[in-house]
Amino acid sequence: EDLRARPRPSSIDIGEEAKSQLRTYLSQIAGMYRDNPFHNFQHASHVTASVKKLLTRIVQVGEGNGLAASNDPVNLADLAGHSYGITSDPLTQFAVVYSAIIHDVDHPGVPNAQLVKEETRNAQIYKKSVAEQNSVELAWDMLMSDEYSALRACIYQTESDLRRFRQLVVNTVLATDIVDKELQALRKNRWETAFSSSSSPSLTSFGNPDQEEHDNRKATIVIEHLIQASDVAHTMQHWHIYKDWNERFFMECYRAFKEGRADSDPSENWYKGEIGFFDFYVIPLAKKLESCGVFGVSSDEYLNYAKANRDEWVREGCTMVQQYLAKYDREQQR
């Protein structure tokens, strides 16, 4: 396909029927989220906004990426090679955004380990990545209903594209399960295989069959890290945003403990745990965004905010945990 002849996405009208079905579908998805302090539809919307931002930053490359600035004409074929094909593939981009909005549908407000311990129905069905797999199946089953036929026709038109869309969604949503050690090991191995020799994207790989498999592997890794960063985007944004979402997550975990759905009191280790989360997950993840070489200034922005939030948490975190506990007690007394 000649990418130069492809119309811009903003010029395409999918029609009123598909637009109406999309609005209805999103409304239904929103209603399938539970009233959790953290894992709710507001979180899904926050993650989706971050995904969209990072996807846009891939497209709007600047001098730091070795390509023309965004106000200059950019060869789409070169850009596709630079991003391992992501920017030239609307189905991939839509799949990632779709995955973000559905990734915590019906989240129960407790981690997968607790679901397995309680031997819930979903835990018996899925065994691993319980909440994530349940979210995919609920959202997917609804999308496949007759009610959304016009919307589906805008997403894919062949069985091959349907299978690829399904695989992209499953892979992307399951990438948000960051606790499973086996999945962690697989991702680490993929990263080292794809990026250890060189962190610079190839600008000449587009259209080269010998490079396609290598670029597909890198594209998969870029998408995984994009959704993982977006899932914890609050840790890499302004302090007041981090503080708000950190409190929400604490309240969710503390409520689970008070309801007998957690083995230990999260308040006892929340302060140190957050420092460890920054040091061993958030900051290394932000550095990997930079190593991918496709996100431009966003990777620096995310890393700088992560470091700043860690430092502020070191100073204020102990006091904040006590404030969380006091707020919880006040709310229980109402």
mmCIF file with all atom_site columns, C-alpha atoms in Angstrom, residues 175-179 184 187 224-225 227-232 235-236 274-288:
data_model
loop_
_atom_site.group_PDB
_atom_site.id
_atom_site.type_symbol
_atom_site.label_atom_id
_atom_site.label_alt_id
_atom_site.label_comp_id
_atom_site.label_asym_id
_atom_site.label_entity_id
_atom_site.label_seq_id
_atom_site.pdbx_PDB_ins_code
_atom_site.Cartn_x
_atom_site.Cartn_y
_atom_site.Cartn_z
_atom_site.occupancy
_atom_site.B_iso_or_equiv
_atom_site.pdbx_formal_charge
_atom_site.auth_seq_id
_atom_site.auth_comp_id
_atom_site.auth_asym_id
_atom_site.auth_atom_id
_atom_site.pdbx_PDB_model_num
ATOM 1  C CA . ALA A 1 175 ? 0.060  -6.281  29.714 1.00 0.00 ? 175 ALA A CA 1
ATOM 2  C CA . THR A 1 176 ? -1.604 -4.354  32.559 1.00 0.00 ? 176 THR A CA 1
ATOM 3  C CA . ASP A 1 177 ? -1.146 -7.413  34.805 1.00 0.00 ? 177 ASP A CA 1
ATOM 4  C CA . ILE A 1 178 ? 2.225  -6.395  36.242 1.00 0.00 ? 178 ILE A CA 1
ATOM 5  C CA . VAL A 1 179 ? 2.157  -8.768  39.207 1.00 0.00 ? 179 VAL A CA 1
ATOM 6  C CA . GLN A 1 184 ? 7.056  -10.333 33.811 1.00 0.00 ? 184 GLN A CA 1
ATOM 7  C CA . ARG A 1 187 ? 8.251  -9.391  28.790 1.00 0.00 ? 187 ARG A CA 1
ATOM 8  C CA . GLU A 1 224 ? 3.065  -3.112  26.140 1.00 0.00 ? 224 GLU A CA 1
ATOM 9  C CA . HIS A 1 225 ? 5.114  -0.320  27.659 1.00 0.00 ? 225 HIS A CA 1
ATOM 10 C CA . ILE A 1 227 ? -0.271 0.749   28.132 1.00 0.00 ? 227 ILE A CA 1
ATOM 11 C CA . GLN A 1 228 ? 1.739  -0.019  31.280 1.00 0.00 ? 228 GLN A CA 1
ATOM 12 C CA . ALA A 1 229 ? 2.921  3.581   31.545 1.00 0.00 ? 229 ALA A CA 1
ATOM 13 C CA . SER A 1 230 ? -0.600 4.829   30.920 1.00 0.00 ? 230 SER A CA 1
ATOM 14 C CA . ASP A 1 231 ? -2.018 2.512   33.585 1.00 0.00 ? 231 ASP A CA 1
ATOM 15 C CA . VAL A 1 232 ? 0.181  4.241   36.184 1.00 0.00 ? 232 VAL A CA 1
ATOM 16 C CA . THR A 1 235 ? 2.825  8.528   39.023 1.00 0.00 ? 235 THR A CA 1
ATOM 17 C CA . MET A 1 236 ? 4.403  10.384  36.085 1.00 0.00 ? 236 MET A CA 1
ATOM 18 C CA . GLU A 1 274 ? 5.467  3.502   47.239 1.00 0.00 ? 274 GLU A CA 1
ATOM 19 C CA . ILE A 1 275 ? 9.187  4.282   47.303 1.00 0.00 ? 275 ILE A CA 1
ATOM 20 C CA . GLY A 1 276 ? 9.905  0.736   46.146 1.00 0.00 ? 276 GLY A CA 1
ATOM 21 C CA . PHE A 1 277 ? 7.238  1.051   43.433 1.00 0.00 ? 277 PHE A CA 1
ATOM 22 C CA . PHE A 1 278 ? 8.942  4.170   42.084 1.00 0.00 ? 278 PHE A CA 1
ATOM 23 C CA . ASP A 1 279 ? 12.443 2.671   42.303 1.00 0.00 ? 279 ASP A CA 1
ATOM 24 C CA . PHE A 1 280 ? 11.757 -0.768  40.876 1.00 0.00 ? 280 PHE A CA 1
ATOM 25 C CA . TYR A 1 281 ? 8.832  -0.206  38.501 1.00 0.00 ? 281 TYR A CA 1
ATOM 26 C CA . VAL A 1 282 ? 7.818  3.359   37.654 1.00 0.00 ? 282 VAL A CA 1
ATOM 27 C CA . ILE A 1 283 ? 11.243 4.933   37.054 1.00 0.00 ? 283 ILE A CA 1
ATOM 28 C CA . PRO A 1 284 ? 12.645 1.907   35.143 1.00 0.00 ? 284 PRO A CA 1
ATOM 29 C CA . LEU A 1 285 ? 9.447  1.925   33.044 1.00 0.00 ? 285 LEU A CA 1
ATOM 30 C CA . ALA A 1 286 ? 9.880  5.623   32.253 1.00 0.00 ? 286 ALA A CA 1
ATOM 31 C CA . LYS A 1 287 ? 13.471 4.914   31.203 1.00 0.00 ? 287 LYS A CA 1
ATOM 32 C CA . LYS A 1 288 ? 12.276 2.157   28.896 1.00 0.00 ? 288 LYS A CA 1
#
